[in-house]
PDB file of C-alpha atoms and ligand atoms in Angstrom:
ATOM      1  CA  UNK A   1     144.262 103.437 105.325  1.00  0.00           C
ATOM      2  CA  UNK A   2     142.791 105.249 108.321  1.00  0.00           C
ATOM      3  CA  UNK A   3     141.016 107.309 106.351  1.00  0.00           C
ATOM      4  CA  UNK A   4     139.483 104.163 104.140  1.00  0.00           C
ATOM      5  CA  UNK A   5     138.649 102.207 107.580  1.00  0.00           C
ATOM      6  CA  UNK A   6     136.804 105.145 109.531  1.00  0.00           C
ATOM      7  CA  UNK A   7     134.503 106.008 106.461  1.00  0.00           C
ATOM      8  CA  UNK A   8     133.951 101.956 106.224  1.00  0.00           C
ATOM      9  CA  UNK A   9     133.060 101.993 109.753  1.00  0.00           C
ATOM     10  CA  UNK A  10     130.565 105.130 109.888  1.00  0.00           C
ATOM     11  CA  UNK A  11     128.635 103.633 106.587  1.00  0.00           C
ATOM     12  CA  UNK A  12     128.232 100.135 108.089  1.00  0.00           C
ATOM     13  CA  UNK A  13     127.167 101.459 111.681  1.00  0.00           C
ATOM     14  CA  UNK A  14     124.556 103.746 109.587  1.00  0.00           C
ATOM     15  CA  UNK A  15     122.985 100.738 107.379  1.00  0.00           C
ATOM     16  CA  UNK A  16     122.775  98.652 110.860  1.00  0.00           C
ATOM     17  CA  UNK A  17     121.035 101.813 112.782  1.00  0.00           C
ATOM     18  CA  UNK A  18     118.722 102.300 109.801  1.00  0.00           C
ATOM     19  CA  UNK A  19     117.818  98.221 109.729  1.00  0.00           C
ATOM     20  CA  UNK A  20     116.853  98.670 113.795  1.00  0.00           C
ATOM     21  CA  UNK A  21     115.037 101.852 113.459  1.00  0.00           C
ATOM     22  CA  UNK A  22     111.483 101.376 114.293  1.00  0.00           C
ATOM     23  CA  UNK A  23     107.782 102.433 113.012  1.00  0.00           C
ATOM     24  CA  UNK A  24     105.325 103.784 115.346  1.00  0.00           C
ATOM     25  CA  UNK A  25     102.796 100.930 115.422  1.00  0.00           C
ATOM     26  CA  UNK A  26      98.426 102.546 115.442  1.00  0.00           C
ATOM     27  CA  UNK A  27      96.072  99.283 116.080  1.00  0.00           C
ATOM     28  CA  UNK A  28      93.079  98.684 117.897  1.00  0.00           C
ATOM     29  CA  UNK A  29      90.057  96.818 117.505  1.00  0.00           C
ATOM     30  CA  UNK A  30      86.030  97.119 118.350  1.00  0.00           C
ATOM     31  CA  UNK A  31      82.888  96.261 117.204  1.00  0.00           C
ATOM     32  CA  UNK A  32      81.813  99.323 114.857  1.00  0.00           C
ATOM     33  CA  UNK A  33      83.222 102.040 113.287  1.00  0.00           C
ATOM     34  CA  UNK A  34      83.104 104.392 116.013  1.00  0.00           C
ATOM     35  CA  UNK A  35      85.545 102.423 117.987  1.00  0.00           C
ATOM     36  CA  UNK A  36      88.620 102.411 115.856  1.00  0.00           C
ATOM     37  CA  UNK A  37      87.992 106.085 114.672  1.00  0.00           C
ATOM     38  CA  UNK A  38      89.909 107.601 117.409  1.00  0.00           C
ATOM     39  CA  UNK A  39      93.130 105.294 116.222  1.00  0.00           C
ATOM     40  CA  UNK A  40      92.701 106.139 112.708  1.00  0.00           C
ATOM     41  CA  UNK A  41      92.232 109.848 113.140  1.00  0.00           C
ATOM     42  CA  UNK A  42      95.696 109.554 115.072  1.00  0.00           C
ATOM     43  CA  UNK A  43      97.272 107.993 112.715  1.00  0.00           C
ATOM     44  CA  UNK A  44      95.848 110.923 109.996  1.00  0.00           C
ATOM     45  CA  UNK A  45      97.667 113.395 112.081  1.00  0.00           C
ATOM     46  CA  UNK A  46     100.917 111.143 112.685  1.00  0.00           C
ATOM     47  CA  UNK A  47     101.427 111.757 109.176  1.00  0.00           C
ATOM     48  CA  UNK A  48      99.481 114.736 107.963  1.00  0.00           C
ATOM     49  CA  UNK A  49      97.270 116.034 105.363  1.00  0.00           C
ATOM     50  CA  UNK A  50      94.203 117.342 107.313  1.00  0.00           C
ATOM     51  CA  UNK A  51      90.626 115.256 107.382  1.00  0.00           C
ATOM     52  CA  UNK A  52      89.251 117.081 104.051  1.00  0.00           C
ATOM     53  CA  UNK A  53      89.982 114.937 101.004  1.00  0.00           C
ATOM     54  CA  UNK A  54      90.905 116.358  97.764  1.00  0.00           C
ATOM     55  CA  UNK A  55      90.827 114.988  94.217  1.00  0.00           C
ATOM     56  CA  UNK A  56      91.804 111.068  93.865  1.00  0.00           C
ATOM     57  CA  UNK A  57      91.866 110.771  97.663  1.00  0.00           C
ATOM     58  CA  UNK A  58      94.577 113.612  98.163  1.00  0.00           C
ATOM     59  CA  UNK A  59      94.870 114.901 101.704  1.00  0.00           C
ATOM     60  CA  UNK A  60      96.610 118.218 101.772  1.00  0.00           C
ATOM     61  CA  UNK A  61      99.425 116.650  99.569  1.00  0.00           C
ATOM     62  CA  UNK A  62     100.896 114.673 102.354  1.00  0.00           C
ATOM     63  CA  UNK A  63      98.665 111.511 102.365  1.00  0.00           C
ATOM     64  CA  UNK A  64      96.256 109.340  99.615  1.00  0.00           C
ATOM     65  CA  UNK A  65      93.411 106.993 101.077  1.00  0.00           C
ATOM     66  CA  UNK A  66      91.412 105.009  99.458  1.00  0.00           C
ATOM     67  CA  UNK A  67      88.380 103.847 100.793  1.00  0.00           C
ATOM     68  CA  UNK A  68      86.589 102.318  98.012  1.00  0.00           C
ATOM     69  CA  UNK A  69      83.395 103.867  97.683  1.00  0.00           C
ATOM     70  CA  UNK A  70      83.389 105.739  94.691  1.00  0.00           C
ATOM     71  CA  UNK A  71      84.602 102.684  92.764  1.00  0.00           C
ATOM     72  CA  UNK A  72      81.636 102.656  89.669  1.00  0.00           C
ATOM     73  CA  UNK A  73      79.498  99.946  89.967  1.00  0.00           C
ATOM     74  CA  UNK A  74      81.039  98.412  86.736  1.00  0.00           C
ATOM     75  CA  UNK A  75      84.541  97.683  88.159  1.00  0.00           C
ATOM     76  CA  UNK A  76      82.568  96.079  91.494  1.00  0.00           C
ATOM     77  CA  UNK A  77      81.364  93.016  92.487  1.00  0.00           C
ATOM     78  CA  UNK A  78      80.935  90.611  90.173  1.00  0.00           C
ATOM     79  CA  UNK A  79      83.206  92.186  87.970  1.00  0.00           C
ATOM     80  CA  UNK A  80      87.204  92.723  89.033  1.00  0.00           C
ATOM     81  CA  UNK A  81      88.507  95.851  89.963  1.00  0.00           C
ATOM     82  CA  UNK A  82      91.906  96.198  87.730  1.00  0.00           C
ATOM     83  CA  UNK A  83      94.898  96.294  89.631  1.00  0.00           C
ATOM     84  CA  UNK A  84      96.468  99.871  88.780  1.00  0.00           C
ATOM     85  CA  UNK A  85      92.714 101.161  88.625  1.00  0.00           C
ATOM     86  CA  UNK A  86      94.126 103.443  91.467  1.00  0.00           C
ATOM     87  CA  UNK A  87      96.850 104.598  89.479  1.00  0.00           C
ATOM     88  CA  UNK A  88      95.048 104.864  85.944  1.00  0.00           C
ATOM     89  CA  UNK A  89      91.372 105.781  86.622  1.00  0.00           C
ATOM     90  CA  UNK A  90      92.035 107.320  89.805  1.00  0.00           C
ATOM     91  CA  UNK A  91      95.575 108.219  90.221  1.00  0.00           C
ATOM     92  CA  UNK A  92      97.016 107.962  94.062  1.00  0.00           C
ATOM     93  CA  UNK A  93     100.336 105.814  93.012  1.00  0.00           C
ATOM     94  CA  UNK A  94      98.923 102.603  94.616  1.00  0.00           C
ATOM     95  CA  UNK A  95      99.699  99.117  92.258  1.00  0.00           C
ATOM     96  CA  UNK A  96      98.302  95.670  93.837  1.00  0.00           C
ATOM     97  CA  UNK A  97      98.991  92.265  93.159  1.00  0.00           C
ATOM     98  CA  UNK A  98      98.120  89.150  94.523  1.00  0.00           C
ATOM     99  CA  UNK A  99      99.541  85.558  94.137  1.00  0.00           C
ATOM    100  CA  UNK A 100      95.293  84.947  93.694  1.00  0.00           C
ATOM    101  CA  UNK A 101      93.403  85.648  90.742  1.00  0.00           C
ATOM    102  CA  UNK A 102      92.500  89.167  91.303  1.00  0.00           C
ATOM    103  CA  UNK A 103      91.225  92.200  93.531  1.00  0.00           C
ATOM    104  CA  UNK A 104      87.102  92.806  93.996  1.00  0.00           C
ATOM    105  CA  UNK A 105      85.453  95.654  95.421  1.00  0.00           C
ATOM    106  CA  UNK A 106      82.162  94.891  97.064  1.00  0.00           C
ATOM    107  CA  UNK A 107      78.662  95.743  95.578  1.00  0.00           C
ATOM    108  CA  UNK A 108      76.508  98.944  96.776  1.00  0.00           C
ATOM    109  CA  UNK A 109      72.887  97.780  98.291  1.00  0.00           C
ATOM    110  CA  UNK A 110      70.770  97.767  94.932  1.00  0.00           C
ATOM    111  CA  UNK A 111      72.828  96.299  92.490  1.00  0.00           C
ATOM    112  CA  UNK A 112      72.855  92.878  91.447  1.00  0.00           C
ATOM    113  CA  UNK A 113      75.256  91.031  93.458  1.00  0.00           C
ATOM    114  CA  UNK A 114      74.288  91.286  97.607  1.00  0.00           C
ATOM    115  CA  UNK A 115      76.318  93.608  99.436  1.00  0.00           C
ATOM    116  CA  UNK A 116      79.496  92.710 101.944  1.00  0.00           C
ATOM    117  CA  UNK A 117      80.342  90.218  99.546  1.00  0.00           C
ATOM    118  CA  UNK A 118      77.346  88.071 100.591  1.00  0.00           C
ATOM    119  CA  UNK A 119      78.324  87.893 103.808  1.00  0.00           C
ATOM    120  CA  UNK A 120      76.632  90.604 105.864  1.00  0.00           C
ATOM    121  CA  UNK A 121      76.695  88.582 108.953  1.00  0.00           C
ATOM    122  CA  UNK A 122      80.208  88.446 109.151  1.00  0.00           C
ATOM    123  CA  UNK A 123      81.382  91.939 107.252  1.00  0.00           C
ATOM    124  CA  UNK A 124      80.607  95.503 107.825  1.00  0.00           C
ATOM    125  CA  UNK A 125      82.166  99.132 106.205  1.00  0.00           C
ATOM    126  CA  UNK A 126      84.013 101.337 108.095  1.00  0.00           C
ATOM    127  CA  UNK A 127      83.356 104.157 105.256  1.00  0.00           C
ATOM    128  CA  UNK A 128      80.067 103.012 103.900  1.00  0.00           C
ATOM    129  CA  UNK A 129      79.763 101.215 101.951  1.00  0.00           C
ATOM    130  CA  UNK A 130      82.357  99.014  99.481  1.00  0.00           C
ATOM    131  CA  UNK A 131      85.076  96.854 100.644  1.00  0.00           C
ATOM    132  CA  UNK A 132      88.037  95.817  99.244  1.00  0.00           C
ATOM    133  CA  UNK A 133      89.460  91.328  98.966  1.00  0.00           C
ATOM    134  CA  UNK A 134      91.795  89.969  96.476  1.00  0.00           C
ATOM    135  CA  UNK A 135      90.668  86.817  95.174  1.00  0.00           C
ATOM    136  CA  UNK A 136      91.464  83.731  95.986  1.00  0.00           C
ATOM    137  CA  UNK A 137      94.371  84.866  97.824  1.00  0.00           C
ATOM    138  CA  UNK A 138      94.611  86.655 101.778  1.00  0.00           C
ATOM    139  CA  UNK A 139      97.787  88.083 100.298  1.00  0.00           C
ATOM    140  CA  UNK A 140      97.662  91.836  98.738  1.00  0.00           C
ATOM    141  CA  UNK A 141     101.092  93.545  97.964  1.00  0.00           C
ATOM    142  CA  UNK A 142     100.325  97.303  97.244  1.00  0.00           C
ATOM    143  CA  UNK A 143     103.296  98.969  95.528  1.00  0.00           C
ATOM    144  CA  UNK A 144     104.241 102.617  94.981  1.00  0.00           C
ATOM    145  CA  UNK A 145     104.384 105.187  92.173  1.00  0.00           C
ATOM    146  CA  UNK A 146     104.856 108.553  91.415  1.00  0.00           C
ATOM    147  CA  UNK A 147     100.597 109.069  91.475  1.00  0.00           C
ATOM    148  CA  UNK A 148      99.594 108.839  87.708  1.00  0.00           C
ATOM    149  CA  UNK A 149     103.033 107.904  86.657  1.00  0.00           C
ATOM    150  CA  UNK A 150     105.028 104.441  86.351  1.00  0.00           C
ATOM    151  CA  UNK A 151     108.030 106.113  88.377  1.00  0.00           C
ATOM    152  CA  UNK A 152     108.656 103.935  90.977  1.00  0.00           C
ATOM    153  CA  UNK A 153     107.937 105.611  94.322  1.00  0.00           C
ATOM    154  CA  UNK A 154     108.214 105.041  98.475  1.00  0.00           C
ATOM    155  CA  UNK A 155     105.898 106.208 101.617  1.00  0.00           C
ATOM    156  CA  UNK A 156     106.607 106.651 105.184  1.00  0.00           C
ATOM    157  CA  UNK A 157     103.384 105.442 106.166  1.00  0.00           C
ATOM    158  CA  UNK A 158     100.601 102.895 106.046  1.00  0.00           C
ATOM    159  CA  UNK A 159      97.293 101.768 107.676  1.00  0.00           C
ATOM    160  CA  UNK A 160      94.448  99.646 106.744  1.00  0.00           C
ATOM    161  CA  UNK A 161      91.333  98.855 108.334  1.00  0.00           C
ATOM    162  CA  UNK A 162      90.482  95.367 108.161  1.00  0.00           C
ATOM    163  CA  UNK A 163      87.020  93.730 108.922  1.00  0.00           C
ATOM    164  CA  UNK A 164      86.126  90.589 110.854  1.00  0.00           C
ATOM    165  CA  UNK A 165      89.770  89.535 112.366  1.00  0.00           C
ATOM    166  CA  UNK A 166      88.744  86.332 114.488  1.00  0.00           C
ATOM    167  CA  UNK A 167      92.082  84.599 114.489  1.00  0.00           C
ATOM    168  CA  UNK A 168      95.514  85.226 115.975  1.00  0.00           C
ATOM    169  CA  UNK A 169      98.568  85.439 114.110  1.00  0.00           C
ATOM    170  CA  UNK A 170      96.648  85.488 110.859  1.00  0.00           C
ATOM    171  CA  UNK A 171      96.084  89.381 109.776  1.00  0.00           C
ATOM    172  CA  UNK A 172      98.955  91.618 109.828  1.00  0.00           C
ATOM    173  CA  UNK A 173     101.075  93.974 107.477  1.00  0.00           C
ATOM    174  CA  UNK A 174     104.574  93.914 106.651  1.00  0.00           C
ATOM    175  CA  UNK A 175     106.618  96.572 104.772  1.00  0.00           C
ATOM    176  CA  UNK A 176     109.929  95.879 102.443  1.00  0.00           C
ATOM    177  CA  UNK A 177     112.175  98.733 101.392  1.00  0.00           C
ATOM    178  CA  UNK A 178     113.503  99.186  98.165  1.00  0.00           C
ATOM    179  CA  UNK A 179     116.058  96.150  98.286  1.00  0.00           C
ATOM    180  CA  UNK A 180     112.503  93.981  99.036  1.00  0.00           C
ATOM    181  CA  UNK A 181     114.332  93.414 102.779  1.00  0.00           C
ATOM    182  CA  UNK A 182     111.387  93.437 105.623  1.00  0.00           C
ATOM    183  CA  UNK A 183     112.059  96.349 108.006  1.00  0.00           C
ATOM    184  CA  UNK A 184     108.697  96.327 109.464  1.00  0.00           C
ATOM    185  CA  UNK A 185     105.468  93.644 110.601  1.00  0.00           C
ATOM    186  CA  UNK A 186     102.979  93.842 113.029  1.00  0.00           C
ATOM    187  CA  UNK A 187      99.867  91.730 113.983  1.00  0.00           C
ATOM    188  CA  UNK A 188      96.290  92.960 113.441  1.00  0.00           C
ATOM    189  CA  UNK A 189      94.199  92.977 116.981  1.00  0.00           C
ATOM    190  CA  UNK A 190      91.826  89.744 117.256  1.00  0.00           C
ATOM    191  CA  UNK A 191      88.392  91.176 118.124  1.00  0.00           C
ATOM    192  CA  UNK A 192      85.231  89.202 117.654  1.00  0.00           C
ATOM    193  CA  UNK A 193      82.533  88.442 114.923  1.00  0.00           C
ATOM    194  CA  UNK A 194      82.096  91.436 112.619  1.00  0.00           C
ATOM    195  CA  UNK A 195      84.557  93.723 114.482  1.00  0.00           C
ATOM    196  CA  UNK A 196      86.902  96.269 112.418  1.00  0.00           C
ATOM    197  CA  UNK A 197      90.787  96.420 113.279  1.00  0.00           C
ATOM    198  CA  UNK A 198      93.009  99.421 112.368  1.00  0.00           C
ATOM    199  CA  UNK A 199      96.221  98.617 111.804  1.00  0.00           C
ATOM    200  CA  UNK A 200      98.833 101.337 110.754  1.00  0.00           C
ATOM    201  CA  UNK A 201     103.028 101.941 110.983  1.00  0.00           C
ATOM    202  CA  UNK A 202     104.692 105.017 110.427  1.00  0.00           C
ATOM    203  CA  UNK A 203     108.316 105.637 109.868  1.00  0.00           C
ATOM    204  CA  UNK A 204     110.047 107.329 113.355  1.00  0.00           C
ATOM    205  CA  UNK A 205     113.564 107.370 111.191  1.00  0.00           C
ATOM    206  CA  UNK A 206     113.497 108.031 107.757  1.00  0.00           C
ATOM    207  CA  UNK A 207     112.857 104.202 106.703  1.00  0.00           C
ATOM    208  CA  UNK A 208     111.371 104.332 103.080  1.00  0.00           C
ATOM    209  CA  UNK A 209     108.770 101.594 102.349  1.00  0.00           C
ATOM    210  CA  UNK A 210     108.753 100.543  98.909  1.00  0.00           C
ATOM    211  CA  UNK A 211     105.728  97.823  98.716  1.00  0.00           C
ATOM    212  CA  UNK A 212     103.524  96.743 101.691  1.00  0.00           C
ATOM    213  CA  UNK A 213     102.300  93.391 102.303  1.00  0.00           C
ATOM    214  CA  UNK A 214      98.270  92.995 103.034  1.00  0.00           C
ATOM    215  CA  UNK A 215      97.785  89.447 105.162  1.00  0.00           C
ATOM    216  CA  UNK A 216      93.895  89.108 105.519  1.00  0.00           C
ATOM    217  CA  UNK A 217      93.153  86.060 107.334  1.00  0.00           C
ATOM    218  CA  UNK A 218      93.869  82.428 106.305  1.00  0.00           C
ATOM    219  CA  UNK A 219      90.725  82.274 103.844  1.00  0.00           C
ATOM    220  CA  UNK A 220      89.797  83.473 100.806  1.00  0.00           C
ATOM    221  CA  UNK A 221      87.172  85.179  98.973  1.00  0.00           C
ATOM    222  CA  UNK A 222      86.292  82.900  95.974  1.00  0.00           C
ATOM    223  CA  UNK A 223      83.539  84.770  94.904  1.00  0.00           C
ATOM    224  CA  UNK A 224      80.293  86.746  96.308  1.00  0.00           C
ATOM    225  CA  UNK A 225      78.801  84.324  99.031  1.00  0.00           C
ATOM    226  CA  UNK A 226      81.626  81.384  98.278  1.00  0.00           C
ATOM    227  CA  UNK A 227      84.847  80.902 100.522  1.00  0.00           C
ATOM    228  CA  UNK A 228      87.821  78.617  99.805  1.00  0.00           C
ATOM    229  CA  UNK A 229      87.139  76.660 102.626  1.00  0.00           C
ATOM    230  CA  UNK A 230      83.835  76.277 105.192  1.00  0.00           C
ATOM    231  CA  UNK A 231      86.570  76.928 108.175  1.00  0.00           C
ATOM    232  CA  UNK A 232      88.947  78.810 108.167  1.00  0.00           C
ATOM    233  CA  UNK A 233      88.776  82.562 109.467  1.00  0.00           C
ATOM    234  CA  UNK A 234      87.906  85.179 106.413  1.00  0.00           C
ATOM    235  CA  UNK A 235      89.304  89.022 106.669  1.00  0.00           C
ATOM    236  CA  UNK A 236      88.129  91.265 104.546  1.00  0.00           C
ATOM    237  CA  UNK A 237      89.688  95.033 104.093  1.00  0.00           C
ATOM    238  CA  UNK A 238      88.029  98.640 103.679  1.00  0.00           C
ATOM    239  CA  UNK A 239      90.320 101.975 103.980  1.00  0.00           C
ATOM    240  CA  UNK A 240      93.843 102.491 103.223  1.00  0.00           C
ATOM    241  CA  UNK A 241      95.956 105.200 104.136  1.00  0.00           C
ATOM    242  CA  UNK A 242      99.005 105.863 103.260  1.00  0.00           C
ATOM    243  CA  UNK A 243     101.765 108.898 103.160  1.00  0.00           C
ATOM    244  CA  UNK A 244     102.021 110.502  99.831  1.00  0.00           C
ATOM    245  CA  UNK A 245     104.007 108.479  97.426  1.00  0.00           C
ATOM    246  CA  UNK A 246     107.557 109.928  96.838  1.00  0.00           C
ATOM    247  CA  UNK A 247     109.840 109.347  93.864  1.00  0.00           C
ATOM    248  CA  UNK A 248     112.989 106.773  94.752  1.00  0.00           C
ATOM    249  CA  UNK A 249     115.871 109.143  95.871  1.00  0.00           C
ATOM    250  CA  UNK A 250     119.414 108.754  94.515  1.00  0.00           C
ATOM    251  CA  UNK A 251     121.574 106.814  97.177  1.00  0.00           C
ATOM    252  CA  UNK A 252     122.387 109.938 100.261  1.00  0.00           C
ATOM    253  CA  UNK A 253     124.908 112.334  99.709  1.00  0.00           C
ATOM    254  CA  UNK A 254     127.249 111.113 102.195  1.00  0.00           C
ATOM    255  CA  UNK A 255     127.209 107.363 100.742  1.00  0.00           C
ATOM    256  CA  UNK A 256     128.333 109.426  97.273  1.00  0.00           C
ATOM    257  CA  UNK A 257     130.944 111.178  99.409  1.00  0.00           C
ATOM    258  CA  UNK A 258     132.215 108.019 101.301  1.00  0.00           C
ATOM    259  CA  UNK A 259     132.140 106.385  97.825  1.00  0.00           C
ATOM    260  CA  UNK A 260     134.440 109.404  96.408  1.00  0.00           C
ATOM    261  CA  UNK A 261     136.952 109.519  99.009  1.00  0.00           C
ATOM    262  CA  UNK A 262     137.337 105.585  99.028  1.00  0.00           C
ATOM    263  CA  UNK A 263     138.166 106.066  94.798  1.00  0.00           C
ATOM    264  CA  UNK A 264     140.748 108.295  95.841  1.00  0.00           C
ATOM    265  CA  UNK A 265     142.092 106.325  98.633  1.00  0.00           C
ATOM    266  CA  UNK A 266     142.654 103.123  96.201  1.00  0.00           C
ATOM    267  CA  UNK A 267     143.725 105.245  93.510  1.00  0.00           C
ATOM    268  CA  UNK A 268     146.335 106.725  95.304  1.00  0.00           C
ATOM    269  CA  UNK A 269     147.206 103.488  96.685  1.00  0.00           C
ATOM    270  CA  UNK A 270     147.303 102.279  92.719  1.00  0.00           C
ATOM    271  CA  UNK A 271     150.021 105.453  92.223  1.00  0.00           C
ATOM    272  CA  UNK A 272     152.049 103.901  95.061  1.00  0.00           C
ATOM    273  CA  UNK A 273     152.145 100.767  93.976  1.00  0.00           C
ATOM    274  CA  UNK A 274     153.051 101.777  90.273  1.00  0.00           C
ATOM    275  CA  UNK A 275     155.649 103.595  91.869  1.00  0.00           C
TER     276      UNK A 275
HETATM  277 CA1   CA B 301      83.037  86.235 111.216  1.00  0.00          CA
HETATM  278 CA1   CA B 302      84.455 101.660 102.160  1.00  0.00          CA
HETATM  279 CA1   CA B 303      86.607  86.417 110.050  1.00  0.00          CA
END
């Protein structure tokens, strides 16, 4: 019974340790490009890979961004960009959904629809020159696979810049392991008209995030040049980075070994009792 109750203890102290672990948090905020680089680049080496990207967004095998830009025009504003088109078309294991009607990436200067999603006064790229909005929705959920694959997959690590955060308390990120319990969320930084926020969390202690929630301001994109509402403050995102995508791991050797011992604990209490 000793036995039983100290292995009982040790697992229960580890799931509480692992639940108050924390992620190093990367934000800042400015008014171009330039200003948030420094915070992005140290979230790059935070979780590795290099700066030179490889093919579908690969750096050095330890981290997939996405930054939108070589999206073809055909899957860009007006038209939707499929959810798993960074899984299929361009595989880096990155899903989306949205309780909106879809995902849009912004047009490049020349085609038909404007640019910035019409609203170039209020919107500008960090990596020129797409953006990314769901539709009708400030809610994007990006979920993990095993890149080209439908094996379900977990990263250590996520960032996102997002453009033209006015409001408090109404951008931020959250990730969910793989029992969809919240283990991390953090605020974006409010800066002012047209500014860019990066906003990143890395695991410190071996936390596994299995989807990430996306909050983009309390608007909506409706369509190019048309909000849900005349008020309300409108976020936009561009880049996404993100650790490489790992395949879900069997539950940790010494759950499987706690799990033993306690089967032959109650089956030798079974024997006793038979006896
Ligand atoms: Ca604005
Ligand atoms: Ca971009
Ligand atoms: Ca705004």
């Amino acid at each position: 019974m000793m036995i039983r109750k100290s292995l009982l203890t040790t697992v229960l102290l580890f799931s509480v340790n692992v639940a108050q672990a924390g992620f190093m948090v990367f934000d800042s905020v400015g008014a171009d490009a330039a200003a948030i680089t420094p915070t992005r680049d140290a979230f790059r080496t935070a979780v590795g890979g290099g700066i030179t990207a490889g093919a579908d967004g690969s750096f050095g095998g330890l981290r997939r961004e996405i930054n939108w830009d070589g999206v073809p025009d055909i899957r860009a504003d007006p038209n939707l960009l499929p959810a798993d088109f960074f899984n299929v078309n361009s595989p880096r294991g990155a899903v989306f959904s949205t309780p909106g009607t879809g995902f849009m990436v912004s047009a490049n200067s020349g085609q038909a629809s404007p640019t910035l999603f019409g609203y170039p006064n209020d919107f500008q790229a960090f990596s020129a020159q797409r953006l990314f909005t769901a539709l009708n929705s400030s809610i994007t959920d990006v979920h993990f696979f095993v890149p080209g694959t439908t094996i379900a997959a977990t990263t250590s690590a996520f960032g996102v810049v997002l453009v033209d955060v006015e409001t408090a308390l109404a951008s931020k990120i959250e990730f969910f392991d793989r029992n969809n319990a919240l283990i991390f969320s953090q605020n974006a930084l409010v800066g002012s008209n047209q500014g860019l926020s990066f906003l990143g969390g890395v695991a410190n202690a071996g936390e596994r995030i299995s989807r990430v929630r996306i909050t983009s301001g309390i608007n909506t994109i409706v369509s190019n040049g048309v909000l849900g509402n005349p008020n309300d403050d409108v976020v936009v995102m561009d880049d996404f980075l993100y650790a490489e995508p790992a395949q879900v791991s069997e539950p940790p050797t010494f759950a499987l070994l706690a799990l033993g011992l306690l089967a032959v604990c109650v089956r030798r209490r079974s024997r006793k009792a038979v006896a």
